Structures are given as C-alpha cells and as structure tokens.
Amino acid sequence: MAAGVVWVALKGHPLGVTRHHCSVGGPMGMLRAVCPHGPPWYPRVRYGTPWVPIPSPHRSLRFHPRSAPSHSAGAMVVLRAGLCPGLTEEMIQLLRANNIRTVVDFVSSDLEDVAQSCSLSYKLGPAAGCGAVHWGGDGAGRSTGQRKDTGVPQHCGQRVPRPQAARLLPRLHRGVHCLPTLPDAPGPGGGQGGAGLAIMMQLARELKTLAKEFSVAVVVTNQVTRDSSTGALKSALGRSWSFVPSTRVLLQGRAVPWEDGAAPHTACLAKSPRQPTGMQVQLDIGSDAVQEQRPVTPTP
Amino acid sequence: MVESYSSDLLARLEGRSSLKNLEPNLFAEEGSPVHGDVIEFHGPEGTGKTEMLYHLVARCIIPKSGGGLEVEVMFIDTDYHFDMLRLVTILEHRLEQSTEEMMKRCLGRLFLVNCNSSTQLLLTLYSLENMFCTHPSLCLLILDSISAFYWIDRSNGGESLNSQEMNLKKCANFLEKLVREHHLVLFATTQSIMQKSTNSAEGFFPLKLQSEIDADYRPYLCKSWQQMVTHRIFFSKQFNSGNSTGFTLVSCHLKKKHVAKRSFSIAECGVQF
C-alpha cells in the first residue's frame, strides 16, 4: 500500500486553493486598490497588502527585501568603498578603526557617536548607511534582478542550488509546480550544527519564495510514518518540516490491492489555511488519468 | 513643540490603555496585556497559533463602532505564512457591514513585512523604529515566527554557539528596546521543533504547574529571548471525540506563576472560545 502526503492541492479542486490567483475583482482586486505605489526600494509586501511607507529620517534603511543579501552573505556584507556615494576608502578606514566593519555593525551603532569619533559629516554618515544597505546584489556581487537563460528548465527531479531557483521561473508555466519525493534529509545528527536540517529548511524557504513571489502552487510529495507513542499517521521528515506546508492532503490507497471493490483511493484534507479539515474525496486511478468521484463522508 | 509632544504622549497613552479587552481568555488572571509584555505562542504545527494571531489582528483593526479596538498592528512574517485572504474572510464575518470602504479602513491599520533571514529581520527592526515614532496608535507588534531561522542560523554559525545565536540575540535585544521605549505589546510564535527533554527536573515550572502543562516544551532559542518573555502560551490539539476543530491553550504568567487552561475552536469566522 502506498500512502503519501502531498503538499498544496490543485487549483480548482474542491480541496484546493482557488481564489489565490485571481487578479480582477473579488477580494484581491479590492485589496490592490488600497495600496499606493511607492518606490521599489521601500520595504513592502506584494499581493495588495497595505504598503509600508517608511519615512526617511536619518536612521531609515531603504532596501528591497528581495535584494537584501542571503542569510550567509548578510552577516558578512563588509563595508567597502563605492558601495554608495560618499563612502570613500578613507571613511572605511575610519569606521574600521572604530570596529565598524559590516553593514550590520553600521546600522546597529549609534550614529552620533560614529560621526563624532570618525569625524564624519553627520549628513554624510546616514546617507552612507542608507546607501550601503540599498545594495542591488545578493551580497556576493550578483544582481538578483537578472534572469539568466538557463536552457532546459531543471525543476523536476533535481536539487536546485540556492541562487538559481529564482531564475527558472520565467520558463515555467504559471500554475502548478511539482517536485518528486523530497530528498532524504538527515536529522540534527551528531551535535554539530544540524547541517542536513539547515539544507532542508533552506530548500523549504526557496520553495515558499517561489510560490509567493511568482504565484505558483508548489506541490511536494512526502511519505508518512506512524507516531511511535500515539500510533497516529504523521508526515515524514520530522517536526521542522511539518511547519512548512500550508496545505496537506493525505492520499491513501487500497488496503488489498488484488481485490476489486476494495477500499478505493481517497484524498483527505489534513491541513488547510482556509478550509475545515477532514474533507475527503474518492479518487479513481484508472489507466488514463485520475478521476475524482463524489466526496465521501469523512471518517472521524 | 511642547504641544505636539504632549498630544503625542496622550495619543500613545490612549493607544496603550486601549489594549485592555484584547482577548481576556489569553491571560490567566489579569485579563489583559500590559505595555511591555512579551507573549510567546508555542506549539506543534496545526495547533492554532497563526489563527489566534489573525484573531488578535482582527480585534485590533476593527473600528470601535464594530466592537474592535481601532489600533494599528505591525505584523512581521518570517516564513511566508501570512494569508491575507484568510484575514479578509475573518473580517467579513466579524463586521456588520463589510463594505469595501470599511475593509480598506481596517486593513489600513495593518502593516505587514516579510523577512527572509535573521539578518534581514534585524535590519528590518532597525528600519521599523521610525514607524513606531510616527504612529502613536501602533501598539501591537506580532512576529510569526521568531524561530523560523533557527536551523539555518545554527548551520551558518559553525562551531560556536555564540555566533550561531548572535543574530537572534541582537534581534531579541532590539525587540526589547522597541517594546520598552514605545510601550508596545509583542506577540511572537515559536515552533515546537525539539522533543521534550527526558530530564523533567529542568526547573521551568514548579511541579504543581507541570501537570497542567502537558506541553512538549524544550527551550532552544537564545537566552536573551528566553529572558524577555513574560507570558508563554502552549497550544495543542484536542484528540477527543473526533472533533477536528477543538484546540487547547494553556497560558502561563512566568513571573507570577499563574496558569489558566482554555479550549477554543476555529470556525470560518476565526477563533471562538
């Protein structure tokens, strides 16, 4: 018996997300009207949610969330000459003499103290801070705005390295984006850093970014296991993964595969951000395609 | 100058006191949060933490004429969890007249930010400081979730626990400063990603409370965060009688050691006690 757990159901399906992609009328259309359009480098959220208008007094940081550095690069973004107008080599040396090396050091320092001890013009200091944060790259010098032509789309069956995920999207059709069974990610392992889990969580973050930024539904398959204490079914890959999907559909197959008329395949909604759980439909997996039968009453 | 300062101060005091009836069921004895409170929602997935946040957001942004508090909310989303359509559905059910105009006004009181790494969270918090200065009625800060970067930070920090926790520690310190200086109330969610320690004599709660708290709780975030939390609320699902929408929360006031247990369900209109 093959039982699997699928993450995020299909557009138009009763178990699925439907309103998410509408662009005209309805709640989304109305919401879009609420939002004034500000400069692209103000922190903001898409899909018509209220924009965050940040006024620009001396400490304001203007950066676009997507152009901010990646997790590993961020902590390491070192101030360097030319990062913004006014940030000269001389200034860099002065800042370093006061233990300010990275962007994070700069923004978490007291600007008045910095201005005094570095003899910076106070006006220049904040401008340098603002400019330094408004980097156009991902900390490694690449512009995240570029979309390179990658040739054959690599979405199916391959682990996508981190910076390339965003580059694949223009080649994919909007709608559903499928990944086969998730790679086995080792658990925290012998004490040192949980690298396997970190990779898995980074993958999760990439998938979510893809889904959100490019309006695609991302479907992932996963196995199920039984909880050792309660005996209940739960999805594999552990606790940390369990928080990642927003929707979960449990697929169950025939109990006795060689007998006709045995329990058919069912799909049950186990988790949803918008609908009550427990809804079930019967599936008929024939030679052509999966056909949906009428819904069954949910078993408690 | 003096006039604008005092009117700003009054506006802030007004905003502060207006969190009084936010959600009495979440607070063990005192019934309402006090400015400076840091409330942590902890629990496994699917136990209603984010739904409870939508409930609080709705309570805040609905105007007083509709039974709400009419204050502004800042929502920081760290794992692309926030579902605007769900919030709108909840608002539609709770408002008597859910006209477009009314919705716009409600949503105008919500500020929403996404963060993708702990560094970005830190820089975002710095940049948001001015929001709190310029919006005196912005008195609720929500962070869903603060534990989202845990494994990634651990992996990036190498061998040193100090560098693994550095970013979150800075975030926690700055959050404390924001909450204190701007008289905010902070709600943050943490995910139960660790199994309960087998050594139950860890001294988190006195034995009397231990039996009440059936929680699979093991703290894993940095000390700076642990020390600033004033209330911890544990969420769990009820497994009795096949009621798939039943949930339980146990609310603990960490200093006074008060505990309260409540049941709730989640309907189309959101959390219901």
Coordinates of C-alpha atoms in Angstrom, one line a residue:
Chain A
M1 CA 0.0 0.0 0.0
A2 CA 1.4 3.3 -1.0
A3 CA 0.3 6.2 1.1
G4 CA 1.7 9.6 0.5
V5 CA 1.3 13.1 1.7
V6 CA 1.0 15.8 -0.9
W7 CA 1.7 19.4 -0.1
V8 CA -0.7 22.0 -1.5
A9 CA -3.5 20.8 -3.6
L10 CA -4.5 21.8 -7.1
K11 CA -6.1 24.9 -8.4
G12 CA -9.8 24.5 -9.0
H13 CA -10.1 21.3 -7.0
P14 CA -12.5 21.3 -4.1
L15 CA -9.7 20.5 -1.7
G16 CA -7.6 23.2 -3.2
V17 CA -6.7 26.8 -3.3
T18 CA -8.8 28.7 -5.8
R19 CA -9.0 32.4 -5.0
H20 CA -5.4 32.9 -4.6
H21 CA -4.6 33.7 -8.2
C22 CA -7.5 36.0 -9.1
S23 CA -6.4 39.4 -10.3
V24 CA -9.6 41.1 -11.3
G25 CA -12.4 41.8 -8.9
G26 CA -13.0 39.8 -5.8
P27 CA -11.1 40.4 -2.6
M28 CA -7.7 40.5 -4.3
G29 CA -8.8 43.2 -6.8
M30 CA -10.2 45.2 -4.0
L31 CA -7.1 44.9 -1.9
R32 CA -4.9 46.0 -4.7
A33 CA -6.7 49.3 -4.8
V34 CA -5.8 50.0 -1.3
C35 CA -2.1 50.2 -1.9
P36 CA -0.3 53.3 -3.0
H37 CA 2.7 52.5 -5.1
G38 CA 5.9 53.7 -3.6
P39 CA 9.5 53.5 -4.8
P40 CA 10.5 49.9 -5.2
W41 CA 13.1 50.1 -2.6
Y42 CA 10.7 50.7 0.3
P43 CA 10.1 47.6 2.4
R44 CA 6.8 46.3 1.1
V45 CA 4.7 43.3 0.7
R46 CA 3.0 42.2 -2.5
Y47 CA -0.4 41.0 -3.4
G48 CA -2.2 44.1 -2.5
T49 CA -1.5 44.1 1.2
P50 CA -1.0 47.6 2.7
W51 CA 2.3 49.0 1.7
V52 CA 4.6 50.1 4.5
P53 CA 5.5 53.7 3.8
I54 CA 8.8 54.3 5.7
P55 CA 9.5 58.0 6.2
S56 CA 13.1 58.9 5.7
P57 CA 14.7 60.4 8.8
H58 CA 18.3 59.7 9.4
R59 CA 18.1 56.1 10.5
S60 CA 15.8 54.8 7.8
L61 CA 17.1 51.9 5.8
R62 CA 15.8 51.6 2.3
F63 CA 16.1 48.1 1.0
H64 CA 14.0 45.8 -1.0
P65 CA 13.5 42.5 0.8
R66 CA 14.4 40.6 -2.3
S67 CA 17.6 42.4 -2.9
A68 CA 18.8 42.0 0.6
P69 CA 21.6 39.6 1.0
S70 CA 21.1 35.9 1.6
H71 CA 21.4 34.5 5.1
S72 CA 25.0 33.7 4.9
A73 CA 26.1 36.7 3.0
G74 CA 24.2 39.1 5.1
A75 CA 26.2 38.9 8.1
M76 CA 29.3 39.2 6.1
V77 CA 28.5 42.2 3.9
V78 CA 31.6 44.2 4.6
L79 CA 31.5 47.9 4.0
R80 CA 33.6 48.8 1.1
A81 CA 34.4 51.9 -0.9
G82 CA 32.0 52.7 -3.6
L83 CA 29.1 50.8 -2.0
C84 CA 27.3 54.1 -2.0
P85 CA 28.1 57.7 -2.8
G86 CA 30.2 59.3 -0.2
L87 CA 31.6 56.0 1.2
T88 CA 35.3 56.6 0.4
E89 CA 38.2 54.4 1.3
E90 CA 39.3 57.0 3.9
M91 CA 35.9 56.7 5.6
I92 CA 36.1 52.9 5.5
Q93 CA 39.4 53.1 7.4
L94 CA 37.9 55.5 10.0
L95 CA 34.9 53.2 10.5
R96 CA 37.2 50.1 10.8
A97 CA 39.3 51.9 13.4
N98 CA 36.1 52.1 15.4
N99 CA 35.2 48.5 15.0
I100 CA 32.6 49.0 12.3
R101 CA 33.3 46.5 9.5
T102 CA 30.0 45.2 8.2
V103 CA 26.6 46.7 7.3
V104 CA 25.1 45.3 10.4
D105 CA 27.8 46.9 12.6
F106 CA 27.0 50.2 11.0
V107 CA 23.3 50.2 11.4
S108 CA 23.4 48.9 15.0
S109 CA 25.8 51.6 16.0
D110 CA 24.9 55.0 17.4
L111 CA 25.3 57.4 14.5
E112 CA 26.1 60.4 16.7
D113 CA 29.0 58.6 18.3
V114 CA 30.2 57.3 14.9
A115 CA 30.0 60.8 13.5
Q116 CA 32.0 62.2 16.4
S117 CA 34.7 59.6 16.6
C118 CA 35.1 59.3 12.9
S119 CA 34.9 63.0 12.3
L120 CA 32.3 62.3 9.6
S121 CA 29.9 64.9 8.5
Y122 CA 26.7 63.9 10.1
K123 CA 24.7 64.3 6.9
L124 CA 27.1 62.0 5.1
G125 CA 27.0 59.3 7.7
P126 CA 23.3 58.5 7.4
A127 CA 23.4 58.7 3.6
A128 CA 26.3 56.2 3.6
G129 CA 24.2 54.0 5.9
C130 CA 21.2 54.2 3.6
G131 CA 23.2 53.6 0.5
A132 CA 25.2 50.7 2.0
V133 CA 22.0 48.9 2.7
H134 CA 20.5 49.6 -0.6
W135 CA 22.7 47.1 -2.3
G136 CA 21.5 45.8 -5.6
G137 CA 23.0 42.4 -5.2
D138 CA 22.9 39.3 -3.1
G139 CA 26.0 40.1 -1.1
A140 CA 28.1 38.1 -3.5
G141 CA 28.1 40.8 -6.1
R142 CA 25.4 39.4 -8.3
S143 CA 22.2 41.3 -9.1
T144 CA 19.2 39.4 -8.1
G145 CA 17.2 41.2 -10.7
Q146 CA 18.9 39.4 -13.5
R147 CA 17.3 36.4 -15.1
K148 CA 19.7 34.3 -17.0
D149 CA 18.5 31.9 -19.6
T150 CA 19.2 28.5 -18.2
G151 CA 18.3 26.5 -21.2
V152 CA 16.4 23.4 -20.1
P153 CA 14.3 24.0 -17.0
Q154 CA 15.7 22.0 -14.2
H155 CA 12.7 21.8 -12.0
C156 CA 11.9 18.1 -12.0
G157 CA 13.9 15.6 -10.0
Q158 CA 16.9 17.8 -9.3
R159 CA 18.0 19.6 -6.2
V160 CA 18.1 23.2 -7.2
P161 CA 21.1 25.2 -5.8
R162 CA 20.1 28.2 -3.9
P163 CA 20.6 31.2 -6.2
Q164 CA 19.2 29.5 -9.3
A165 CA 15.8 28.9 -8.0
A166 CA 14.5 32.3 -9.0
R167 CA 16.0 32.1 -12.5
L168 CA 13.9 29.1 -13.5
L169 CA 10.5 30.8 -13.2
P170 CA 10.1 32.7 -16.5
R171 CA 10.4 29.4 -18.3
L172 CA 7.8 27.6 -16.3
H173 CA 4.1 28.0 -16.9
R174 CA 2.2 29.5 -14.1
G175 CA 0.1 27.2 -12.2
V176 CA 1.3 24.1 -10.6
H177 CA 4.9 23.3 -10.0
C178 CA 5.7 19.7 -9.0
L179 CA 8.6 18.2 -7.2
P180 CA 9.0 14.4 -6.6
T181 CA 9.7 12.9 -3.3
L182 CA 11.8 15.2 -1.1
P183 CA 15.4 14.1 -0.7
D184 CA 16.2 12.3 2.5
A185 CA 17.4 15.0 4.8
P186 CA 19.3 13.7 7.8
G187 CA 18.2 14.8 11.2
P188 CA 20.2 17.0 13.5
G189 CA 22.9 14.4 13.6
G190 CA 25.8 14.2 16.0
G191 CA 25.6 17.5 17.6
Q192 CA 27.3 19.8 15.1
G193 CA 25.0 22.3 13.6
G194 CA 22.3 20.2 12.0
A195 CA 23.6 20.8 8.5
G196 CA 21.1 18.5 7.0
L197 CA 18.2 20.2 8.6
A198 CA 19.6 23.6 7.6
I199 CA 19.6 22.4 4.0
M200 CA 16.1 21.2 4.2
M201 CA 14.9 24.4 5.8
Q202 CA 16.7 26.4 3.1
L203 CA 15.0 24.3 0.4
A204 CA 11.7 25.0 2.1
R205 CA 12.4 28.7 2.2
E206 CA 13.2 28.6 -1.5
L207 CA 10.0 26.8 -2.4
K208 CA 7.9 29.2 -0.4
T209 CA 9.6 32.1 -2.0
L210 CA 8.9 30.6 -5.5
A211 CA 5.3 30.1 -4.5
K212 CA 4.7 33.5 -3.1
E213 CA 6.7 35.7 -5.4
F214 CA 5.7 34.0 -8.7
S215 CA 2.2 33.0 -7.9
V216 CA 2.7 29.3 -8.4
A217 CA 1.3 26.5 -6.3
V218 CA 4.1 24.2 -5.3
V219 CA 3.3 20.6 -4.8
V220 CA 5.6 18.2 -2.9
T221 CA 5.3 14.6 -2.1
N222 CA 6.3 13.1 1.1
Q223 CA 6.0 9.7 2.9
V224 CA 4.0 9.1 6.1
T225 CA 5.1 7.3 9.2
R226 CA 3.4 6.3 12.4
D227 CA 4.0 8.2 15.6
S228 CA 5.8 5.9 18.0
S229 CA 3.7 6.9 21.0
T230 CA 0.2 7.6 19.7
G231 CA 0.3 5.4 16.6
A232 CA -1.3 8.2 14.5
L233 CA -0.2 8.9 11.0
K234 CA 2.2 11.8 10.5
S235 CA 4.2 13.1 7.7
A236 CA 7.8 12.1 7.4
L237 CA 10.9 14.4 7.6
G238 CA 10.2 15.4 11.2
R239 CA 8.9 18.3 13.1
S240 CA 10.7 21.1 11.4
W241 CA 9.4 20.1 8.0
S242 CA 5.9 19.7 9.4
F243 CA 5.6 23.5 9.8
V244 CA 6.5 24.2 6.2
P245 CA 3.4 23.2 4.1
S246 CA 0.4 25.4 4.3
T247 CA -1.9 22.7 3.0
R248 CA -1.6 18.9 3.4
V249 CA -3.5 16.2 1.6
L250 CA -3.3 12.7 2.7
L251 CA -3.5 10.1 0.0
Q252 CA -4.4 6.5 0.9
G253 CA -4.6 3.6 -1.4
R254 CA -6.3 0.2 -1.4
A255 CA -5.9 -2.0 1.6
V256 CA -5.9 -5.1 -0.5
P257 CA -4.5 -4.3 -4.0
W258 CA -5.5 -7.6 -5.7
E259 CA -9.2 -7.4 -4.9
D260 CA -11.6 -5.3 -6.9
G261 CA -14.1 -3.4 -5.0
A262 CA -11.7 -3.0 -2.1
A263 CA -11.3 0.4 -0.4
P264 CA -10.6 2.9 -3.1
H265 CA -8.0 5.6 -3.2
T266 CA -9.0 8.6 -1.2
A267 CA -7.6 12.0 -0.7
C268 CA -8.2 13.7 2.6
L269 CA -7.6 17.3 3.6
A270 CA -5.4 17.2 6.7
K271 CA -4.3 20.8 6.9
S272 CA -5.5 24.0 5.3
P273 CA -5.2 27.7 6.0
R274 CA -8.7 28.4 4.9
Q275 CA -10.9 25.4 4.9
P276 CA -12.0 23.0 7.6
T277 CA -10.0 19.7 7.7
G278 CA -11.5 16.3 7.3
M279 CA -13.0 16.7 3.8
Q280 CA -12.4 13.6 1.7
V281 CA -12.9 12.7 -1.9
Q282 CA -12.6 9.4 -3.6
L283 CA -10.2 9.0 -6.5
D284 CA -10.4 6.6 -9.3
I285 CA -7.0 6.0 -10.6
G286 CA -7.5 4.4 -14.0
S287 CA -5.3 3.9 -17.0
D288 CA -5.9 7.3 -18.4
A289 CA -5.9 9.7 -15.5
V290 CA -7.0 10.3 -12.0
Q291 CA -10.8 10.9 -11.9
E292 CA -12.5 12.3 -9.0
Q293 CA -15.5 10.6 -7.6
R294 CA -18.1 12.1 -5.3
P295 CA -16.9 13.2 -1.9
V296 CA -17.1 10.7 0.9
T297 CA -18.2 11.4 4.4
P298 CA -15.1 11.9 6.5
T299 CA -14.2 9.2 8.9
P300 CA -13.6 10.6 12.4
Chain B
M1 CA 6.8 71.8 20.2
V2 CA 5.6 71.1 23.7
E3 CA 2.0 70.8 22.5
S4 CA 2.8 68.3 19.8
Y5 CA 4.9 66.3 22.3
S6 CA 2.1 66.1 24.9
S7 CA -0.5 65.3 22.3
D8 CA 1.7 62.6 21.0
L9 CA 2.2 61.3 24.5
L10 CA -1.5 61.4 25.2
A11 CA -2.2 59.6 22.0
R12 CA 0.4 56.9 23.0
L13 CA -1.1 56.5 26.5
E14 CA -4.6 56.3 24.9
G15 CA -3.3 53.7 22.5
R16 CA -1.7 51.7 25.3
S17 CA -4.8 51.6 27.5
S18 CA -6.9 50.5 24.6
L19 CA -5.4 47.0 24.5
K20 CA -7.5 46.3 27.6
N21 CA -10.0 43.9 26.1
L22 CA -7.8 42.4 23.5
E23 CA -8.5 38.8 24.5
P24 CA -9.1 38.1 28.2
N25 CA -9.0 34.4 27.5
L26 CA -5.3 34.5 26.7
F27 CA -4.3 36.0 30.1
A28 CA -4.5 33.9 33.2
E29 CA -5.6 36.4 35.9
E30 CA -5.1 39.9 34.9
G31 CA -7.3 39.6 31.8
S32 CA -5.3 42.0 29.5
P33 CA -1.8 42.7 28.4
V34 CA 0.2 45.5 29.9
H35 CA 2.6 47.5 27.8
G36 CA 6.0 45.9 27.8
D37 CA 4.5 42.4 27.8
V38 CA 6.1 39.8 25.6
I39 CA 3.9 36.9 24.9
E40 CA 5.2 33.7 23.3
F41 CA 2.9 31.3 21.5
H42 CA 4.4 27.8 21.5
G43 CA 3.2 24.6 20.0
P44 CA 3.4 22.0 17.2
E45 CA 2.1 22.7 13.7
G46 CA -1.6 23.0 13.1
T47 CA -2.5 23.9 16.7
G48 CA -4.0 27.3 16.0
K49 CA -1.1 29.7 16.7
T50 CA -1.4 31.7 13.5
E51 CA -5.2 31.6 13.7
M52 CA -5.0 33.1 17.1
L53 CA -2.8 35.9 15.7
Y54 CA -5.4 36.6 13.0
H55 CA -8.0 36.8 15.8
L56 CA -5.9 39.4 17.6
V57 CA -5.3 41.3 14.4
A58 CA -9.0 41.4 13.7
R59 CA -9.7 42.5 17.3
C60 CA -7.3 45.4 16.9
I61 CA -8.0 46.7 13.4
I62 CA -11.8 46.6 13.5
P63 CA -13.1 50.1 14.5
K64 CA -14.6 50.8 17.9
S65 CA -18.0 51.1 16.2
G66 CA -17.7 47.5 15.1
G67 CA -16.6 46.3 18.6
G68 CA -12.9 46.4 17.9
L69 CA -10.1 48.3 19.5
E70 CA -9.2 50.5 16.5
V71 CA -5.5 50.4 17.0
E72 CA -2.7 49.7 14.5
V73 CA -0.8 46.4 14.2
M74 CA 2.7 45.6 12.8
F75 CA 2.9 42.0 11.6
I76 CA 6.3 40.6 10.7
D77 CA 6.1 37.3 8.8
T78 CA 9.3 35.3 8.6
D79 CA 8.1 32.2 6.7
Y80 CA 5.6 33.4 4.1
H81 CA 2.8 32.2 6.3
F82 CA 0.5 35.1 6.4
D83 CA -2.7 34.6 4.4
M84 CA -4.4 37.8 3.6
L85 CA -7.5 36.1 2.2
R86 CA -8.0 34.3 5.5
L87 CA -7.8 37.6 7.4
V88 CA -10.3 39.2 5.0
T89 CA -12.7 36.2 5.5
I90 CA -12.5 36.7 9.2
L91 CA -13.1 40.4 8.9
E92 CA -16.0 39.8 6.6
H93 CA -17.6 37.6 9.3
R94 CA -17.0 40.0 12.1
L95 CA -18.0 43.2 10.6
E96 CA -21.7 44.0 10.3
Q97 CA -21.2 46.0 7.1
S98 CA -18.3 44.5 5.3
T99 CA -18.2 47.2 2.6
E100 CA -15.1 47.9 0.5
E101 CA -14.7 51.2 2.3
M102 CA -14.8 49.6 5.7
M103 CA -12.4 46.9 4.7
K104 CA -9.9 49.4 3.4
R105 CA -10.0 51.3 6.6
C106 CA -9.5 48.2 8.7
L107 CA -6.6 47.0 6.5
G108 CA -5.1 50.4 6.6
R109 CA -4.4 49.8 10.3
L110 CA -2.3 46.7 9.5
F111 CA 1.4 46.9 8.4
L112 CA 2.9 43.7 7.1
V113 CA 6.5 42.9 6.5
N114 CA 8.2 39.8 5.2
C115 CA 11.7 38.8 6.3
N116 CA 13.8 36.0 4.8
S117 CA 16.8 35.7 7.1
S118 CA 17.7 36.7 10.6
T119 CA 20.0 39.4 9.3
Q120 CA 17.1 40.8 7.3
L121 CA 14.9 40.6 10.4
L122 CA 17.5 42.6 12.4
L123 CA 17.8 45.3 9.7
T124 CA 14.0 45.4 9.3
L125 CA 13.6 46.0 13.0
Y126 CA 16.0 48.9 12.9
S127 CA 14.2 50.4 10.0
L128 CA 10.8 50.0 11.6
E129 CA 11.8 52.0 14.6
N130 CA 10.5 55.1 13.0
M131 CA 7.2 53.6 12.3
F132 CA 6.6 53.4 16.0
C133 CA 7.7 57.0 16.4
T134 CA 5.3 58.3 13.8
H135 CA 2.3 56.1 14.5
P136 CA 1.4 56.5 18.2
S137 CA -1.6 54.1 17.9
L138 CA 0.7 51.3 16.7
C139 CA 0.9 49.4 19.9
L140 CA 0.9 45.8 18.9
L141 CA 3.8 44.0 17.3
I142 CA 3.5 40.5 16.0
L143 CA 6.3 38.2 14.9
D144 CA 5.3 35.0 13.2
S145 CA 7.6 33.2 13.9
I146 CA 10.8 34.1 15.7
S147 CA 12.1 30.5 15.4
A148 CA 12.0 30.3 11.6
F149 CA 15.7 30.8 11.1
Y150 CA 16.9 28.5 13.9
W151 CA 18.4 25.7 11.8
I152 CA 19.8 28.0 9.2
D153 CA 21.5 30.2 11.8
R154 CA 22.9 27.2 13.6
S155 CA 24.4 25.9 10.4
N156 CA 25.9 29.3 9.5
G157 CA 27.3 29.9 12.9
G158 CA 29.8 27.0 12.6
E159 CA 31.0 25.5 15.8
S160 CA 30.5 28.5 18.1
L161 CA 27.2 28.7 19.9
N162 CA 27.8 32.3 20.3
S163 CA 28.0 33.1 16.6
Q164 CA 25.0 30.7 15.9
E165 CA 22.9 32.7 18.3
M166 CA 24.3 36.2 17.5
N167 CA 21.7 37.4 15.1
L168 CA 18.7 36.3 17.2
K169 CA 20.3 37.7 20.3
K170 CA 20.6 41.1 18.6
C171 CA 17.0 40.8 17.4
A172 CA 15.8 40.0 20.9
N173 CA 17.8 42.8 22.4
F174 CA 16.5 45.3 19.9
L175 CA 12.9 44.0 20.3
E176 CA 13.2 44.5 24.0
K177 CA 14.3 48.1 23.4
L178 CA 11.4 48.7 21.0
V179 CA 8.8 47.2 23.3
R180 CA 10.1 49.2 26.2
E181 CA 10.6 52.6 24.5
H182 CA 7.4 52.6 22.5
H183 CA 5.2 50.9 25.1
L184 CA 4.3 48.0 22.8
V185 CA 3.0 44.5 23.4
L186 CA 4.8 41.8 21.5
F187 CA 3.3 38.5 20.4
A188 CA 5.7 36.0 18.9
T189 CA 5.3 32.4 17.9
T190 CA 7.8 29.7 18.3
Q191 CA 7.6 26.3 16.8
S192 CA 8.0 23.1 18.7
I193 CA 10.8 21.6 16.8
M194 CA 12.5 19.9 19.7
Q195 CA 11.3 16.9 21.7
K196 CA 10.7 17.4 25.3
S197 CA 13.8 16.7 27.3
T198 CA 13.7 13.5 29.2
N199 CA 15.1 15.2 32.2
S200 CA 11.9 16.7 33.5
A201 CA 13.6 18.3 36.5
E202 CA 14.7 21.3 34.5
G203 CA 13.0 23.8 36.7
F204 CA 11.0 25.6 34.1
F205 CA 7.8 25.4 36.1
P206 CA 7.0 24.3 39.7
L207 CA 5.7 20.8 39.9
K208 CA 2.2 21.9 40.6
L209 CA 2.1 23.5 37.2
Q210 CA 3.9 20.7 35.4
S211 CA 0.8 18.5 35.5
E212 CA -1.3 21.3 34.0
I213 CA 1.2 21.8 31.2
D214 CA 1.0 18.8 29.1
A215 CA 3.3 20.5 26.7
D216 CA 6.2 19.0 24.8
Y217 CA 8.3 22.0 25.7
R218 CA 12.0 22.4 25.5
P219 CA 13.5 25.8 25.1
Y220 CA 16.0 26.1 22.3
L221 CA 16.2 29.8 21.4
C222 CA 18.9 32.1 22.9
K223 CA 18.9 33.2 26.5
S224 CA 18.2 36.8 25.5
W225 CA 14.9 35.8 24.1
Q226 CA 14.0 33.4 27.0
Q227 CA 14.6 36.1 29.5
M228 CA 12.4 38.7 27.9
V229 CA 9.3 36.6 27.6
T230 CA 6.6 37.5 30.2
H231 CA 3.9 35.0 29.2
R232 CA 4.1 31.7 27.5
I233 CA 1.0 30.1 25.9
F234 CA 1.1 26.5 24.9
F235 CA -1.1 25.4 22.1
S236 CA -2.3 21.8 21.4
K237 CA -5.0 19.9 19.5
Q238 CA -7.7 18.1 21.3
F239 CA -7.9 14.5 20.2
N240 CA -11.2 13.5 21.9
S241 CA -14.5 12.6 20.3
G242 CA -13.3 13.1 16.7
N243 CA -13.8 16.9 17.0
S244 CA -11.3 18.1 14.5
T245 CA -11.7 21.7 15.3
G246 CA -11.0 21.5 19.0
F247 CA -7.9 23.1 20.5
T248 CA -6.5 23.9 23.9
L249 CA -4.3 26.6 25.2
V250 CA -2.5 26.8 28.5
S251 CA -1.5 30.3 29.4
C252 CA 1.3 30.9 31.9
H253 CA 2.4 34.2 33.5
L254 CA 6.0 33.4 34.0
K255 CA 6.7 35.7 37.0
K256 CA 3.5 35.3 38.9
K257 CA 3.3 31.6 38.0
H258 CA -0.4 31.9 37.2
V259 CA -1.7 29.3 34.8
A260 CA -5.0 29.1 33.0
K261 CA -6.3 26.4 30.6
R262 CA -8.8 27.2 27.9
S263 CA -10.5 25.5 25.0
F264 CA -11.3 27.0 21.7
S265 CA -12.4 26.1 18.2
I266 CA -11.7 27.5 14.8
A267 CA -14.6 28.3 12.6
E268 CA -15.0 30.3 9.4
C269 CA -15.1 33.5 11.4
G270 CA -11.9 32.6 13.2
V271 CA -11.1 31.6 16.8
Q272 CA -14.1 31.1 19.1
F273 CA -13.8 30.4 22.8

